[in-house]
Amino acid sequence: HLGSPRQWQSIPKFLNLEDIERLVRAPEGEGPVALRDRAMLELLYATGLRVSELCKVGLHDLDFEMAVLRVTGKGNKQRLVPVGRSAVQAVQRYREAGRPALLKGRASRFLFVTARGGPLTRQAFWKLLAKYGRKTGIFRGLSPHVIRHSFATHLLERGADLRSVQTMLGHADISTTQIYTHVM
């Protein structure tokens, strides 16, 4: 009649602020691919999106004036996520210079596109993240979800409340978000 003891959940891996800054600066130059990659990394860290949500961001989902991103998450649920100034600026630079160069006159409803004009896939983003991780010397299990964990951890470290972080991450249950309090 005894219940087994609860297993501890593993604490999510996250990067410190210096590693995040190095990673975001890793795409060098002003070429269209570098502009796209920098904008994607900035937006991923600034919003805590899942990689699938990042790849599906539409051309008109970011309101530049309000600095708010409309995200369609799991179960087709929509949420609004505030976006930091540097991420908004990186996306603006990409939209003005990088995206038209990649599309070469073709149309796409997606914000982040490949040189062929299609949307960037989750797998392609994983590869480019691994490339920038190697370039910056960040090898310890770098993944898009580690950036998401870093976003949540850094917000809580700076005094954000758990409910706000839950909303921004799109978690249905607060207990999913509470794991970040154990990190601290």
mmCIF file with all atom_site columns, C-alpha atoms in Angstrom, residues 96-173:
data_model
loop_
_atom_site.group_PDB
_atom_site.id
_atom_site.type_symbol
_atom_site.label_atom_id
_atom_site.label_alt_id
_atom_site.label_comp_id
_atom_site.label_asym_id
_atom_site.label_entity_id
_atom_site.label_seq_id
_atom_site.pdbx_PDB_ins_code
_atom_site.Cartn_x
_atom_site.Cartn_y
_atom_site.Cartn_z
_atom_site.occupancy
_atom_site.B_iso_or_equiv
_atom_site.pdbx_formal_charge
_atom_site.auth_seq_id
_atom_site.auth_comp_id
_atom_site.auth_asym_id
_atom_site.auth_atom_id
_atom_site.pdbx_PDB_model_num
ATOM 1  C CA . GLU A 1 96  ? 14.262 45.109 -45.390 1.00 0.00 ? 96  GLU A CA 1
ATOM 2  C CA . ALA A 1 97  ? 17.539 43.697 -46.751 1.00 0.00 ? 97  ALA A CA 1
ATOM 3  C CA . GLY A 1 98  ? 17.876 39.952 -46.207 1.00 0.00 ? 98  GLY A CA 1
ATOM 4  C CA . ARG A 1 99  ? 14.450 38.534 -46.979 1.00 0.00 ? 99  ARG A CA 1
ATOM 5  C CA . PRO A 1 100 ? 14.029 40.218 -50.409 1.00 0.00 ? 100 PRO A CA 1
ATOM 6  C CA . ALA A 1 101 ? 17.507 38.989 -51.418 1.00 0.00 ? 101 ALA A CA 1
ATOM 7  C CA . LEU A 1 102 ? 16.607 35.423 -50.424 1.00 0.00 ? 102 LEU A CA 1
ATOM 8  C CA . LEU A 1 103 ? 13.202 35.479 -52.126 1.00 0.00 ? 103 LEU A CA 1
ATOM 9  C CA . LYS A 1 104 ? 14.411 37.120 -55.381 1.00 0.00 ? 104 LYS A CA 1
ATOM 10 C CA . GLY A 1 105 ? 10.917 38.327 -56.274 1.00 0.00 ? 105 GLY A CA 1
ATOM 11 C CA . ARG A 1 106 ? 9.051  35.226 -55.079 1.00 0.00 ? 106 ARG A CA 1
ATOM 12 C CA . ALA A 1 107 ? 6.251  35.483 -52.534 1.00 0.00 ? 107 ALA A CA 1
ATOM 13 C CA . SER A 1 108 ? 6.057  33.735 -49.177 1.00 0.00 ? 108 SER A CA 1
ATOM 14 C CA . ARG A 1 109 ? 3.744  34.153 -46.225 1.00 0.00 ? 109 ARG A CA 1
ATOM 15 C CA . PHE A 1 110 ? 6.521  33.053 -43.851 1.00 0.00 ? 110 PHE A CA 1
ATOM 16 C CA . LEU A 1 111 ? 8.935  35.521 -42.287 1.00 0.00 ? 111 LEU A CA 1
ATOM 17 C CA . PHE A 1 112 ? 11.993 33.270 -42.274 1.00 0.00 ? 112 PHE A CA 1
ATOM 18 C CA . VAL A 1 113 ? 12.730 31.762 -45.672 1.00 0.00 ? 113 VAL A CA 1
ATOM 19 C CA . THR A 1 114 ? 15.433 29.779 -47.444 1.00 0.00 ? 114 THR A CA 1
ATOM 20 C CA . ALA A 1 115 ? 17.289 30.715 -50.619 1.00 0.00 ? 115 ALA A CA 1
ATOM 21 C CA . ARG A 1 116 ? 14.707 28.622 -52.499 1.00 0.00 ? 116 ARG A CA 1
ATOM 22 C CA . GLY A 1 117 ? 11.891 30.748 -51.133 1.00 0.00 ? 117 GLY A CA 1
ATOM 23 C CA . GLY A 1 118 ? 10.376 28.140 -48.827 1.00 0.00 ? 118 GLY A CA 1
ATOM 24 C CA . PRO A 1 119 ? 10.029 28.398 -45.064 1.00 0.00 ? 119 PRO A CA 1
ATOM 25 C CA . LEU A 1 120 ? 13.035 27.408 -42.985 1.00 0.00 ? 120 LEU A CA 1
ATOM 26 C CA . THR A 1 121 ? 12.387 23.997 -41.378 1.00 0.00 ? 121 THR A CA 1
ATOM 27 C CA . ARG A 1 122 ? 12.938 22.944 -37.785 1.00 0.00 ? 122 ARG A CA 1
ATOM 28 C CA . GLN A 1 123 ? 15.688 20.590 -38.901 1.00 0.00 ? 123 GLN A CA 1
ATOM 29 C CA . ALA A 1 124 ? 17.468 23.325 -40.863 1.00 0.00 ? 124 ALA A CA 1
ATOM 30 C CA . PHE A 1 125 ? 17.309 25.624 -37.830 1.00 0.00 ? 125 PHE A CA 1
ATOM 31 C CA . TRP A 1 126 ? 18.785 22.878 -35.627 1.00 0.00 ? 126 TRP A CA 1
ATOM 32 C CA . LYS A 1 127 ? 21.694 22.594 -38.088 1.00 0.00 ? 127 LYS A CA 1
ATOM 33 C CA . LEU A 1 128 ? 22.389 26.311 -38.190 1.00 0.00 ? 128 LEU A CA 1
ATOM 34 C CA . LEU A 1 129 ? 22.153 26.518 -34.397 1.00 0.00 ? 129 LEU A CA 1
ATOM 35 C CA . ALA A 1 130 ? 24.690 23.671 -34.115 1.00 0.00 ? 130 ALA A CA 1
ATOM 36 C CA . LYS A 1 131 ? 26.956 25.512 -36.567 1.00 0.00 ? 131 LYS A CA 1
ATOM 37 C CA . TYR A 1 132 ? 26.852 28.707 -34.493 1.00 0.00 ? 132 TYR A CA 1
ATOM 38 C CA . GLY A 1 133 ? 27.288 26.676 -31.311 1.00 0.00 ? 133 GLY A CA 1
ATOM 39 C CA . ARG A 1 134 ? 30.502 25.185 -32.683 1.00 0.00 ? 134 ARG A CA 1
ATOM 40 C CA . LYS A 1 135 ? 31.645 28.613 -33.840 1.00 0.00 ? 135 LYS A CA 1
ATOM 41 C CA . THR A 1 136 ? 31.167 30.122 -30.369 1.00 0.00 ? 136 THR A CA 1
ATOM 42 C CA . GLY A 1 137 ? 32.414 27.077 -28.452 1.00 0.00 ? 137 GLY A CA 1
ATOM 43 C CA . ILE A 1 138 ? 29.035 26.216 -26.933 1.00 0.00 ? 138 ILE A CA 1
ATOM 44 C CA . PHE A 1 139 ? 28.834 22.433 -27.194 1.00 0.00 ? 139 PHE A CA 1
ATOM 45 C CA . ARG A 1 140 ? 26.998 21.297 -24.088 1.00 0.00 ? 140 ARG A CA 1
ATOM 46 C CA . GLY A 1 141 ? 23.714 20.060 -25.522 1.00 0.00 ? 141 GLY A CA 1
ATOM 47 C CA . LEU A 1 142 ? 22.837 23.213 -27.433 1.00 0.00 ? 142 LEU A CA 1
ATOM 48 C CA . SER A 1 143 ? 19.323 23.061 -28.862 1.00 0.00 ? 143 SER A CA 1
ATOM 49 C CA . PRO A 1 144 ? 16.492 25.497 -29.580 1.00 0.00 ? 144 PRO A CA 1
ATOM 50 C CA . HIS A 1 145 ? 14.860 24.337 -26.355 1.00 0.00 ? 145 HIS A CA 1
ATOM 51 C CA . VAL A 1 146 ? 17.970 25.332 -24.375 1.00 0.00 ? 146 VAL A CA 1
ATOM 52 C CA . ILE A 1 147 ? 17.460 28.880 -25.711 1.00 0.00 ? 147 ILE A CA 1
ATOM 53 C CA . ARG A 1 148 ? 13.815 28.674 -24.597 1.00 0.00 ? 148 ARG A CA 1
ATOM 54 C CA . HIS A 1 149 ? 14.927 27.536 -21.133 1.00 0.00 ? 149 HIS A CA 1
ATOM 55 C CA . SER A 1 150 ? 17.459 30.374 -21.027 1.00 0.00 ? 150 SER A CA 1
ATOM 56 C CA . PHE A 1 151 ? 14.724 32.902 -21.872 1.00 0.00 ? 151 PHE A CA 1
ATOM 57 C CA . ALA A 1 152 ? 12.499 31.680 -19.023 1.00 0.00 ? 152 ALA A CA 1
ATOM 58 C CA . THR A 1 153 ? 15.323 31.391 -16.502 1.00 0.00 ? 153 THR A CA 1
ATOM 59 C CA . HIS A 1 154 ? 16.671 34.874 -17.244 1.00 0.00 ? 154 HIS A CA 1
ATOM 60 C CA . LEU A 1 155 ? 13.196 36.413 -16.954 1.00 0.00 ? 155 LEU A CA 1
ATOM 61 C CA . LEU A 1 156 ? 12.624 34.828 -13.550 1.00 0.00 ? 156 LEU A CA 1
ATOM 62 C CA . GLU A 1 157 ? 16.113 35.825 -12.377 1.00 0.00 ? 157 GLU A CA 1
ATOM 63 C CA . ARG A 1 158 ? 15.243 39.437 -13.189 1.00 0.00 ? 158 ARG A CA 1
ATOM 64 C CA . GLY A 1 159 ? 11.991 39.378 -11.250 1.00 0.00 ? 159 GLY A CA 1
ATOM 65 C CA . ALA A 1 160 ? 9.295  38.362 -13.752 1.00 0.00 ? 160 ALA A CA 1
ATOM 66 C CA . ASP A 1 161 ? 6.377  36.583 -12.154 1.00 0.00 ? 161 ASP A CA 1
ATOM 67 C CA . LEU A 1 162 ? 5.678  32.929 -12.916 1.00 0.00 ? 162 LEU A CA 1
ATOM 68 C CA . ARG A 1 163 ? 2.248  33.558 -14.482 1.00 0.00 ? 163 ARG A CA 1
ATOM 69 C CA . SER A 1 164 ? 3.697  36.022 -17.003 1.00 0.00 ? 164 SER A CA 1
ATOM 70 C CA . VAL A 1 165 ? 6.400  33.564 -17.995 1.00 0.00 ? 165 VAL A CA 1
ATOM 71 C CA . GLN A 1 166 ? 3.764  30.823 -18.280 1.00 0.00 ? 166 GLN A CA 1
ATOM 72 C CA . THR A 1 167 ? 1.735  32.989 -20.665 1.00 0.00 ? 167 THR A CA 1
ATOM 73 C CA . MET A 1 168 ? 4.739  33.943 -22.788 1.00 0.00 ? 168 MET A CA 1
ATOM 74 C CA . LEU A 1 169 ? 5.874  30.328 -23.092 1.00 0.00 ? 169 LEU A CA 1
ATOM 75 C CA . GLY A 1 170 ? 2.370  29.120 -23.915 1.00 0.00 ? 170 GLY A CA 1
ATOM 76 C CA . HIS A 1 171 ? 2.260  26.565 -21.110 1.00 0.00 ? 171 HIS A CA 1
ATOM 77 C CA . ALA A 1 172 ? -1.244 25.322 -20.321 1.00 0.00 ? 172 ALA A CA 1
ATOM 78 C CA . ASP A 1 173 ? -0.280 24.308 -16.776 1.00 0.00 ? 173 ASP A CA 1
#
